[in-house]
């Protein structure tokens, strides 16, 4: 029940307004299959694992969330929730993919809001704003893709999770990248890019590791 309630807060179905908890059946409709009843709470029916865009393991624990606003393949159905509040995602989620959902109501992106079990994250073209504190990433994460959003400020590639392999923060107005070469343990590639210049430096004055790719778009 805690998992279900948390997920329903993530998609804005359960919200508190003026101190009262509300169940928003309209907000639930985009993730329901056609045969489901939008006026019956999935908390009561234990249907979270049957919603569109989610996958659970054999024990009924939520593991994957995939919402595609405009799928790349014709045989895929779009999943377009009205709300996305990442801070309410259950901690058990290991894979998170959210793409092309620019108009959705959402909170600012904060790395400490991410599920602690997360391994792969791809949030693409969703107009998420905020800054990124890489040292707060889940310690098991391998893929961190947050491209085509509105992330600003300085990104510090220091104290990175030892499992992190792939970083994509291209097409976001990041101003600077500060690198600690000794922190890039498993890293294969980190990509940054924008129309404005992005300053890059290594904390000890060394040459920045070649796995860090920064591009200025024309």
mmCIF file of N, CA and C in Angstrom, residues 104-159:
data_model
loop_
_atom_site.group_PDB
_atom_site.id
_atom_site.type_symbol
_atom_site.label_atom_id
_atom_site.label_comp_id
_atom_site.label_asym_id
_atom_site.label_seq_id
_atom_site.Cartn_x
_atom_site.Cartn_y
_atom_site.Cartn_z
ATOM 1 N N UNK A 104 3.888 18.704 -18.994
ATOM 2 C CA UNK A 104 3.445 18.123 -17.731
ATOM 3 C C UNK A 104 3.795 19.042 -16.557
ATOM 4 N N UNK A 105 2.933 19.093 -15.546
ATOM 5 C CA UNK A 105 3.212 19.841 -14.323
ATOM 6 C C UNK A 105 4.201 19.041 -13.479
ATOM 7 N N UNK A 106 5.284 19.688 -13.045
ATOM 8 C CA UNK A 106 6.341 18.946 -12.362
ATOM 9 C C UNK A 106 7.050 19.819 -11.341
ATOM 10 N N UNK A 107 7.846 19.177 -10.480
ATOM 11 C CA UNK A 107 8.685 19.899 -9.539
ATOM 12 C C UNK A 107 10.046 20.150 -10.180
ATOM 13 N N UNK A 108 10.891 20.946 -9.519
ATOM 14 C CA UNK A 108 12.258 21.135 -9.988
ATOM 15 C C UNK A 108 13.025 19.820 -9.859
ATOM 16 N N UNK A 109 13.969 19.603 -10.771
ATOM 17 C CA UNK A 109 14.766 18.384 -10.697
ATOM 18 C C UNK A 109 15.792 18.500 -9.580
ATOM 19 N N UNK A 110 15.826 17.497 -8.717
ATOM 20 C CA UNK A 110 16.816 17.407 -7.637
ATOM 21 C C UNK A 110 17.352 15.977 -7.617
ATOM 22 N N UNK A 111 18.664 15.813 -7.643
ATOM 23 C CA UNK A 111 19.210 14.455 -7.668
ATOM 24 C C UNK A 111 18.874 13.673 -6.397
ATOM 25 N N UNK A 112 18.705 14.349 -5.283
ATOM 26 C CA UNK A 112 18.398 13.619 -4.048
ATOM 27 C C UNK A 112 16.957 13.117 -4.025
ATOM 28 N N UNK A 113 16.120 13.550 -4.993
ATOM 29 C CA UNK A 113 14.757 13.027 -5.113
ATOM 30 C C UNK A 113 14.714 11.672 -5.812
ATOM 31 N N UNK A 114 15.790 11.274 -6.480
ATOM 32 C CA UNK A 114 15.772 10.047 -7.269
ATOM 33 C C UNK A 114 15.715 8.805 -6.375
ATOM 34 N N UNK A 115 15.064 7.739 -6.845
ATOM 35 C CA UNK A 115 15.005 6.496 -6.066
ATOM 36 C C UNK A 115 16.406 5.981 -5.746
ATOM 37 N N UNK A 116 16.601 5.529 -4.534
ATOM 38 C CA UNK A 116 17.938 5.115 -4.088
ATOM 39 C C UNK A 116 18.420 3.835 -4.768
ATOM 40 N N UNK A 117 17.510 3.051 -5.350
ATOM 41 C CA UNK A 117 17.907 1.826 -6.045
ATOM 42 C C UNK A 117 18.121 2.051 -7.540
ATOM 43 N N UNK A 118 18.007 3.282 -8.007
ATOM 44 C CA UNK A 118 18.036 3.573 -9.438
ATOM 45 C C UNK A 118 19.371 3.180 -10.074
ATOM 46 N N UNK A 119 19.285 2.516 -11.238
ATOM 47 C CA UNK A 119 20.468 2.107 -12.002
ATOM 48 C C UNK A 119 20.553 2.847 -13.336
ATOM 49 N N UNK A 120 19.425 2.982 -14.020
ATOM 50 C CA UNK A 120 19.415 3.663 -15.315
ATOM 51 C C UNK A 120 18.340 4.744 -15.329
ATOM 52 N N UNK A 121 18.726 5.966 -15.708
ATOM 53 C CA UNK A 121 17.794 7.086 -15.780
ATOM 54 C C UNK A 121 17.933 7.798 -17.111
ATOM 55 N N UNK A 122 16.808 8.016 -17.775
ATOM 56 C CA UNK A 122 16.776 8.789 -19.015
ATOM 57 C C UNK A 122 15.577 9.732 -18.959
ATOM 58 N N UNK A 123 15.824 11.005 -18.698
ATOM 59 C CA UNK A 123 14.769 12.026 -18.715
ATOM 60 C C UNK A 123 15.118 12.982 -19.841
ATOM 61 N N UNK A 124 14.376 12.876 -20.932
ATOM 62 C CA UNK A 124 14.748 13.514 -22.198
ATOM 63 C C UNK A 124 13.638 14.449 -22.678
ATOM 64 N N UNK A 125 14.014 15.713 -22.958
ATOM 65 C CA UNK A 125 13.092 16.665 -23.583
ATOM 66 C C UNK A 125 11.804 16.835 -22.775
ATOM 67 N N UNK A 126 11.971 17.155 -21.488
ATOM 68 C CA UNK A 126 10.819 17.329 -20.602
ATOM 69 C C UNK A 126 10.768 18.709 -19.951
ATOM 70 N N UNK A 127 11.706 19.578 -20.299
ATOM 71 C CA UNK A 127 11.752 20.933 -19.740
ATOM 72 C C UNK A 127 11.910 20.935 -18.221
ATOM 73 N N UNK A 128 12.623 19.960 -17.693
ATOM 74 C CA UNK A 128 12.917 19.984 -16.261
ATOM 75 C C UNK A 128 13.919 21.091 -15.971
ATOM 76 N N UNK A 129 13.614 21.914 -14.977
ATOM 77 C CA UNK A 129 14.534 22.935 -14.525
ATOM 78 C C UNK A 129 15.222 22.516 -13.243
ATOM 79 N N UNK A 130 16.237 23.297 -12.851
ATOM 80 C CA UNK A 130 16.946 23.009 -11.615
ATOM 81 C C UNK A 130 18.443 22.923 -11.838
ATOM 82 N N UNK A 131 19.133 22.451 -10.835
ATOM 83 C CA UNK A 131 20.572 22.227 -10.908
ATOM 84 C C UNK A 131 20.844 20.758 -10.577
ATOM 85 N N UNK A 132 22.059 20.313 -10.866
ATOM 86 C CA UNK A 132 22.400 18.904 -10.656
ATOM 87 C C UNK A 132 23.552 18.796 -9.669
ATOM 88 N N UNK A 133 23.320 18.092 -8.573
ATOM 89 C CA UNK A 133 24.367 17.797 -7.597
ATOM 90 C C UNK A 133 24.741 16.326 -7.769
ATOM 91 N N UNK A 134 25.819 16.083 -8.497
ATOM 92 C CA UNK A 134 26.174 14.714 -8.871
ATOM 93 C C UNK A 134 26.542 13.838 -7.678
ATOM 94 N N UNK A 135 27.041 14.430 -6.615
ATOM 95 C CA UNK A 135 27.435 13.638 -5.446
ATOM 96 C C UNK A 135 26.226 13.068 -4.707
ATOM 97 N N UNK A 136 25.025 13.551 -5.026
ATOM 98 C CA UNK A 136 23.803 13.044 -4.398
ATOM 99 C C UNK A 136 23.116 11.967 -5.223
ATOM 100 N N UNK A 137 23.718 11.564 -6.320
ATOM 101 C CA UNK A 137 23.116 10.514 -7.140
ATOM 102 C C UNK A 137 23.041 9.193 -6.373
ATOM 103 N N UNK A 138 22.062 8.350 -6.705
ATOM 104 C CA UNK A 138 22.027 7.007 -6.115
ATOM 105 C C UNK A 138 23.353 6.286 -6.367
ATOM 106 N N UNK A 139 23.846 5.565 -5.396
ATOM 107 C CA UNK A 139 25.203 5.021 -5.469
ATOM 108 C C UNK A 139 25.335 3.828 -6.413
ATOM 109 N N UNK A 140 24.211 3.274 -6.879
ATOM 110 C CA UNK A 140 24.270 2.159 -7.826
ATOM 111 C C UNK A 140 24.072 2.603 -9.271
ATOM 112 N N UNK A 141 23.862 3.880 -9.497
ATOM 113 C CA UNK A 141 23.474 4.340 -10.828
ATOM 114 C C UNK A 141 24.598 4.128 -11.842
ATOM 115 N N UNK A 142 24.212 3.705 -13.047
ATOM 116 C CA UNK A 142 25.155 3.483 -14.145
ATOM 117 C C UNK A 142 24.946 4.471 -15.290
ATOM 118 N N UNK A 143 23.691 4.825 -15.558
ATOM 119 C CA UNK A 143 23.357 5.719 -16.671
ATOM 120 C C UNK A 143 22.554 6.899 -16.139
ATOM 121 N N UNK A 144 23.038 8.118 -16.442
ATOM 122 C CA UNK A 144 22.365 9.346 -16.003
ATOM 123 C C UNK A 144 22.229 10.261 -17.216
ATOM 124 N N UNK A 145 21.044 10.240 -17.836
ATOM 125 C CA UNK A 145 20.784 11.048 -19.028
ATOM 126 C C UNK A 145 19.679 12.056 -18.720
ATOM 127 N N UNK A 146 20.020 13.329 -18.890
ATOM 128 C CA UNK A 146 19.091 14.417 -18.579
ATOM 129 C C UNK A 146 19.188 15.480 -19.674
ATOM 130 N N UNK A 147 19.259 15.015 -20.909
ATOM 131 C CA UNK A 147 19.483 15.925 -22.028
ATOM 132 C C UNK A 147 18.192 16.597 -22.496
ATOM 133 N N UNK A 148 18.355 17.745 -23.160
ATOM 134 C CA UNK A 148 17.251 18.553 -23.675
ATOM 135 C C UNK A 148 16.279 18.954 -22.568
ATOM 136 N N UNK A 149 16.844 19.465 -21.474
ATOM 137 C CA UNK A 149 16.049 20.012 -20.391
ATOM 138 C C UNK A 149 16.541 21.431 -20.107
ATOM 139 N N UNK A 150 16.254 21.947 -18.938
ATOM 140 C CA UNK A 150 16.624 23.328 -18.621
ATOM 141 C C UNK A 150 17.489 23.376 -17.365
ATOM 142 N N UNK A 151 18.460 22.471 -17.290
ATOM 143 C CA UNK A 151 19.369 22.393 -16.151
ATOM 144 C C UNK A 151 20.423 23.493 -16.270
ATOM 145 N N UNK A 152 20.653 24.218 -15.182
ATOM 146 C CA UNK A 152 21.560 25.365 -15.210
ATOM 147 C C UNK A 152 22.670 25.209 -14.168
ATOM 148 N N UNK A 153 23.554 26.216 -14.143
ATOM 149 C CA UNK A 153 24.586 26.275 -13.115
ATOM 150 C C UNK A 153 25.832 25.484 -13.464
ATOM 151 N N UNK A 154 26.559 25.104 -12.416
ATOM 152 C CA UNK A 154 27.809 24.357 -12.559
ATOM 153 C C UNK A 154 27.589 22.896 -12.184
ATOM 154 N N UNK A 155 28.122 22.000 -12.994
ATOM 155 C CA UNK A 155 28.059 20.565 -12.706
ATOM 156 C C UNK A 155 29.426 20.120 -12.207
ATOM 157 N N UNK A 156 29.454 19.519 -11.018
ATOM 158 C CA UNK A 156 30.703 19.045 -10.418
ATOM 159 C C UNK A 156 30.809 17.532 -10.604
ATOM 160 N N UNK A 157 31.760 17.112 -11.414
ATOM 161 C CA UNK A 157 32.030 15.682 -11.584
ATOM 162 C C UNK A 157 33.081 15.270 -10.564
ATOM 163 N N UNK A 158 32.670 15.337 -9.315
ATOM 164 C CA UNK A 158 33.516 14.976 -8.174
ATOM 165 C C UNK A 158 32.694 14.069 -7.260
ATOM 166 N N UNK A 159 33.328 13.161 -6.585
ATOM 167 C CA UNK A 159 32.633 12.218 -5.699
ATOM 168 C C UNK A 159 31.486 11.517 -6.428
#
